[in-house]
Amino acid sequence: MKKAGEGDAAAQHHLGLMYSQGSDIEQDYEEAFFWFEKAAAQGKVDAQYNLGLMYDQGKGVPQDYQQAAHWYEKAARQGFEKAQVNLGTMYIENQGVTRDYRQAVNWFEKAAEQGNAYAQYNLGMMYGQGKGVTQDLKQAYVWLSLTAAQEHEKTSELKDSIAKELTPRQLTEAQALAAKKQYQIDHPSESQKPAVTEPQKPAVSETKKKAPAKPKKQTSSKSKKKTSSKSQKQAPAKKK
């Protein structure tokens, strides 16, 4: 607590996590918000994400989607994949930002390239539905294949249903593209490596936010994907 009081951003974020989770201290979302805000103002990316999530869920502060989108974007621009997923979904849900499917695709793609399964699923759905991008079932298959490889529930069924819509040649090409993309994700160049690589864990309760017929937000780094295209949100990040 001393370091947090002295302005150390990492200590402030850690203290926010302690208050939000009731870890070795009485749970207090308002105190968590207070410390996340201080760390976020100093540019600490996981604190920016957590602050956005608290605004998003109305924990420790009145729910405010515009502020949620504001802090998600700050973290997203630093390469924080969970913030990218949530910001993309807010563009779809018309929450805090004006609905813009192209922007949604942009942020999903950034997170998907880092290997985020929720972003890969969302991107596959966008290609499959032709929202924010020209409909391309081959690309939809590619991204859903990468998601299925991470064993998300029933994504394989969606992938297989799309495969039936492809010609044998298209399917072979899509499978090759998926393998190439997975290799690129597993072996990123220095310029492609994410800015944030620290481990993550929930800081606030893992409630799910849903919207009809839309891609997903993730509420937990450990939660599994559902087959409907309803929205989910991702959970906060752990300290370094």
Tab-separated table of C-alpha atoms in Angstrom:
chain	number	residue	atom	x	y	z
A	1	MET	CA	0.000	0.000	0.000
A	2	LYS	CA	2.894	2.352	0.702
A	3	LYS	CA	4.154	2.185	-2.884
A	4	ALA	CA	0.628	2.700	-4.200
A	5	GLY	CA	0.280	5.792	-2.053
A	6	GLU	CA	3.606	7.049	-3.376
A	7	GLY	CA	2.333	6.834	-6.947
A	8	ASP	CA	3.755	3.511	-8.145
A	9	ALA	CA	1.413	2.447	-10.984
A	10	ALA	CA	2.104	-1.272	-10.647
A	11	ALA	CA	1.409	-1.146	-6.915
A	12	GLN	CA	-1.754	0.863	-7.509
A	13	HIS	CA	-3.009	-1.695	-9.992
A	14	HIS	CA	-2.162	-4.553	-7.652
A	15	LEU	CA	-4.018	-2.868	-4.816
A	16	GLY	CA	-6.995	-2.376	-7.115
A	17	LEU	CA	-6.965	-6.101	-7.850
A	18	MET	CA	-6.850	-6.914	-4.158
A	19	TYR	CA	-9.871	-4.731	-3.431
A	20	SER	CA	-11.820	-5.964	-6.451
A	21	GLN	CA	-11.302	-9.619	-5.604
A	22	GLY	CA	-11.297	-9.398	-1.833
A	23	SER	CA	-7.819	-10.904	-1.789
A	24	ASP	CA	-6.314	-10.558	1.716
A	25	ILE	CA	-8.561	-7.526	2.175
A	26	GLU	CA	-12.288	-6.785	2.353
A	27	GLN	CA	-13.780	-6.576	-1.136
A	28	ASP	CA	-14.549	-2.986	-2.081
A	29	TYR	CA	-15.255	-2.101	-5.708
A	30	GLU	CA	-15.140	1.633	-5.058
A	31	GLU	CA	-11.626	1.336	-3.643
A	32	ALA	CA	-10.684	-0.916	-6.558
A	33	PHE	CA	-11.952	1.690	-8.992
A	34	PHE	CA	-10.023	4.414	-7.155
A	35	TRP	CA	-6.694	2.600	-7.533
A	36	PHE	CA	-7.324	1.372	-11.075
A	37	GLU	CA	-8.062	4.957	-12.101
A	38	LYS	CA	-4.806	6.221	-10.632
A	39	ALA	CA	-2.765	3.510	-12.368
A	40	ALA	CA	-4.661	3.928	-15.645
A	41	ALA	CA	-3.958	7.662	-15.663
A	42	GLN	CA	-0.259	6.797	-15.650
A	43	GLY	CA	-0.695	4.653	-18.759
A	44	LYS	CA	-0.642	1.212	-17.123
A	45	VAL	CA	-2.403	-0.826	-19.749
A	46	ASP	CA	-3.962	-3.541	-17.611
A	47	ALA	CA	-5.320	-0.870	-15.267
A	48	GLN	CA	-6.825	0.928	-18.256
A	49	TYR	CA	-8.530	-2.284	-19.277
A	50	ASN	CA	-9.768	-2.990	-15.755
A	51	LEU	CA	-11.058	0.552	-15.415
A	52	GLY	CA	-12.951	0.132	-18.673
A	53	LEU	CA	-14.440	-3.100	-17.418
A	54	MET	CA	-15.620	-1.505	-14.179
A	55	TYR	CA	-17.334	1.269	-16.122
A	56	ASP	CA	-18.763	-1.388	-18.427
A	57	GLN	CA	-20.169	-3.501	-15.593
A	58	GLY	CA	-21.009	-0.650	-13.243
A	59	LYS	CA	-18.768	-1.970	-10.481
A	60	GLY	CA	-17.580	0.710	-8.049
A	61	VAL	CA	-18.922	3.418	-10.338
A	62	PRO	CA	-22.193	4.095	-12.215
A	63	GLN	CA	-22.291	2.160	-15.480
A	64	ASP	CA	-21.001	4.338	-18.306
A	65	TYR	CA	-20.437	2.758	-21.716
A	66	GLN	CA	-18.746	5.839	-23.150
A	67	GLN	CA	-16.123	5.777	-20.430
A	68	ALA	CA	-15.808	2.012	-20.834
A	69	ALA	CA	-15.128	2.412	-24.546
A	70	HIS	CA	-12.699	5.262	-23.828
A	71	TRP	CA	-10.528	3.164	-21.514
A	72	TYR	CA	-10.849	0.017	-23.609
A	73	GLU	CA	-9.531	1.991	-26.559
A	74	LYS	CA	-6.559	3.295	-24.606
A	75	ALA	CA	-5.626	-0.266	-23.660
A	76	ALA	CA	-6.446	-1.588	-27.129
A	77	ARG	CA	-4.089	0.900	-28.754
A	78	GLN	CA	-1.325	-0.460	-26.552
A	79	GLY	CA	-1.979	-3.923	-27.964
A	80	PHE	CA	-4.055	-5.345	-25.101
A	81	GLU	CA	-6.020	-8.096	-26.827
A	82	LYS	CA	-8.908	-8.367	-24.363
A	83	ALA	CA	-9.562	-4.637	-24.658
A	84	GLN	CA	-9.482	-5.006	-28.432
A	85	VAL	CA	-12.145	-7.725	-28.270
A	86	ASN	CA	-14.396	-5.726	-25.959
A	87	LEU	CA	-13.991	-2.514	-27.928
A	88	GLY	CA	-14.816	-4.343	-31.145
A	89	THR	CA	-17.957	-5.763	-29.595
A	90	MET	CA	-19.017	-2.340	-28.347
A	91	TYR	CA	-18.827	-1.116	-31.941
A	92	ILE	CA	-21.255	-3.888	-32.850
A	93	GLU	CA	-23.570	-3.330	-29.899
A	94	ASN	CA	-23.686	0.456	-30.357
A	95	GLN	CA	-22.560	0.911	-26.756
A	96	GLY	CA	-20.480	3.955	-25.905
A	97	VAL	CA	-19.545	4.339	-29.565
A	98	THR	CA	-21.523	4.582	-32.788
A	99	ARG	CA	-22.150	1.194	-34.381
A	100	ASP	CA	-19.430	0.549	-36.932
A	101	TYR	CA	-18.889	-2.986	-38.214
A	102	ARG	CA	-15.655	-2.050	-39.964
A	103	GLN	CA	-14.168	-0.812	-36.722
A	104	ALA	CA	-15.340	-4.005	-35.050
A	105	VAL	CA	-13.528	-6.077	-37.671
A	106	ASN	CA	-10.423	-3.919	-37.253
A	107	TRP	CA	-10.187	-4.569	-33.516
A	108	PHE	CA	-11.159	-8.219	-33.742
A	109	GLU	CA	-8.447	-8.746	-36.325
A	110	LYS	CA	-5.774	-7.179	-34.116
A	111	ALA	CA	-6.677	-9.467	-31.223
A	112	ALA	CA	-7.147	-12.501	-33.469
A	113	GLU	CA	-3.630	-12.054	-34.835
A	114	GLN	CA	-2.395	-12.385	-31.249
A	115	GLY	CA	-4.153	-15.726	-30.914
A	116	ASN	CA	-7.209	-14.590	-28.944
A	117	ALA	CA	-9.838	-17.281	-29.515
A	118	TYR	CA	-12.797	-14.980	-28.886
A	119	ALA	CA	-11.523	-12.505	-31.452
A	120	GLN	CA	-10.910	-15.319	-33.922
A	121	TYR	CA	-14.461	-16.554	-33.414
A	122	ASN	CA	-15.907	-13.062	-33.832
A	123	LEU	CA	-13.838	-12.431	-36.942
A	124	GLY	CA	-14.976	-15.730	-38.416
A	125	MET	CA	-18.582	-14.783	-37.741
A	126	MET	CA	-18.106	-11.363	-39.347
A	127	TYR	CA	-16.654	-12.935	-42.481
A	128	GLY	CA	-19.425	-15.517	-42.517
A	129	GLN	CA	-22.152	-12.887	-42.192
A	130	GLY	CA	-20.473	-10.263	-44.361
A	131	LYS	CA	-20.596	-7.582	-41.660
A	132	GLY	CA	-17.906	-4.917	-41.827
A	133	VAL	CA	-16.183	-6.934	-44.523
A	134	THR	CA	-17.095	-8.611	-47.792
A	135	GLN	CA	-18.605	-12.016	-47.081
A	136	ASP	CA	-15.908	-14.649	-47.483
A	137	LEU	CA	-16.714	-18.168	-46.315
A	138	LYS	CA	-13.141	-19.276	-46.879
A	139	GLN	CA	-11.861	-16.653	-44.431
A	140	ALA	CA	-14.675	-17.534	-42.050
A	141	TYR	CA	-13.472	-21.136	-42.128
A	142	VAL	CA	-9.876	-20.063	-41.497
A	143	TRP	CA	-10.668	-18.102	-38.344
A	144	LEU	CA	-13.154	-20.613	-36.974
A	145	SER	CA	-10.551	-23.332	-37.531
A	146	LEU	CA	-8.107	-21.449	-35.339
A	147	THR	CA	-10.771	-21.046	-32.672
A	148	ALA	CA	-11.711	-24.722	-32.850
A	149	ALA	CA	-8.050	-25.636	-32.372
A	150	GLN	CA	-8.294	-23.973	-28.962
A	151	GLU	CA	-11.151	-26.339	-28.096
A	152	HIS	CA	-13.887	-23.773	-27.703
A	153	GLU	CA	-17.255	-25.482	-27.356
A	154	LYS	CA	-18.964	-26.500	-30.584
A	155	THR	CA	-16.944	-24.115	-32.763
A	156	SER	CA	-15.951	-27.187	-34.755
A	157	GLU	CA	-19.603	-27.640	-35.681
A	158	LEU	CA	-19.761	-24.113	-37.097
A	159	LYS	CA	-16.518	-24.660	-38.961
A	160	ASP	CA	-17.787	-27.936	-40.408
A	161	SER	CA	-21.064	-26.353	-41.501
A	162	ILE	CA	-19.125	-23.711	-43.424
A	163	ALA	CA	-16.889	-26.388	-44.925
A	164	LYS	CA	-19.980	-27.892	-46.556
A	165	GLU	CA	-20.530	-24.604	-48.387
A	166	LEU	CA	-17.036	-24.652	-49.897
A	167	THR	CA	-15.851	-26.494	-52.969
A	168	PRO	CA	-13.152	-29.141	-52.406
A	169	ARG	CA	-10.576	-26.756	-53.822
A	170	GLN	CA	-11.735	-23.871	-51.626
A	171	LEU	CA	-11.651	-26.118	-48.576
A	172	THR	CA	-8.098	-27.236	-49.320
A	173	GLU	CA	-7.026	-23.617	-49.764
A	174	ALA	CA	-8.762	-22.597	-46.530
A	175	GLN	CA	-7.067	-25.380	-44.590
A	176	ALA	CA	-3.682	-24.304	-45.946
A	177	LEU	CA	-4.399	-20.681	-45.037
A	178	ALA	CA	-5.411	-21.705	-41.522
A	179	ALA	CA	-2.176	-23.639	-41.051
A	180	LYS	CA	-0.142	-20.694	-42.336
A	181	LYS	CA	-1.979	-18.243	-40.100
A	182	GLN	CA	-1.484	-20.449	-37.042
A	183	TYR	CA	2.247	-20.616	-37.758
A	184	GLN	CA	2.405	-16.822	-38.037
A	185	ILE	CA	0.591	-16.464	-34.717
A	186	ASP	CA	2.883	-18.981	-33.043
A	187	HIS	CA	6.028	-17.388	-34.506
A	188	PRO	CA	5.439	-13.616	-34.604
A	189	SER	CA	8.077	-11.241	-35.885
A	190	GLU	CA	9.387	-8.625	-33.468
A	191	SER	CA	7.018	-6.035	-34.944
A	192	GLN	CA	4.059	-8.395	-34.540
A	193	LYS	CA	4.658	-9.325	-30.924
A	194	PRO	CA	1.983	-7.974	-28.568
A	195	ALA	CA	2.903	-5.071	-26.333
A	196	VAL	CA	1.432	-6.875	-23.334
A	197	THR	CA	2.364	-10.444	-22.471
A	198	GLU	CA	1.711	-10.555	-18.743
A	199	PRO	CA	-0.644	-13.166	-17.246
A	200	GLN	CA	-4.254	-12.237	-16.653
A	201	LYS	CA	-7.014	-13.033	-14.165
A	202	PRO	CA	-10.459	-11.619	-13.379
A	203	ALA	CA	-10.572	-8.537	-11.170
A	204	VAL	CA	-14.339	-8.182	-10.991
A	205	SER	CA	-17.154	-10.697	-11.141
A	206	GLU	CA	-17.397	-12.610	-14.383
A	207	THR	CA	-20.890	-11.558	-15.412
A	208	LYS	CA	-21.842	-11.922	-19.048
A	209	LYS	CA	-23.352	-9.177	-21.118
A	210	LYS	CA	-25.521	-10.281	-23.996
A	211	ALA	CA	-26.909	-8.672	-27.112
A	212	PRO	CA	-29.031	-10.370	-29.777
A	213	ALA	CA	-27.332	-11.962	-32.758
A	214	LYS	CA	-23.918	-10.387	-32.251
A	215	PRO	CA	-20.330	-11.623	-31.846
A	216	LYS	CA	-18.868	-12.344	-28.422
A	217	LYS	CA	-17.115	-10.536	-25.645
A	218	GLN	CA	-15.213	-12.581	-23.116
A	219	THR	CA	-15.799	-12.305	-19.393
A	220	SER	CA	-13.039	-14.621	-18.269
A	221	SER	CA	-9.689	-15.700	-19.576
A	222	LYS	CA	-10.778	-19.214	-18.658
A	223	SER	CA	-14.427	-19.182	-19.689
A	224	LYS	CA	-15.456	-21.165	-22.745
A	225	LYS	CA	-17.247	-19.896	-25.794
A	226	LYS	CA	-20.898	-20.589	-26.480
A	227	THR	CA	-22.315	-21.347	-29.898
A	228	SER	CA	-24.792	-18.481	-30.142
A	229	SER	CA	-23.533	-15.179	-31.500
A	230	LYS	CA	-24.495	-13.279	-28.363
A	231	SER	CA	-22.017	-10.970	-26.757
A	232	GLN	CA	-19.647	-11.735	-23.947
A	233	LYS	CA	-17.005	-9.657	-22.275
A	234	GLN	CA	-13.506	-10.370	-21.163
A	235	ALA	CA	-12.165	-10.271	-17.655
A	236	PRO	CA	-9.543	-8.014	-16.099
A	237	ALA	CA	-5.830	-8.508	-16.157
A	238	LYS	CA	-3.480	-9.764	-13.529
A	239	LYS	CA	-0.562	-7.739	-12.280
A	240	LYS	CA	2.960	-8.371	-13.553
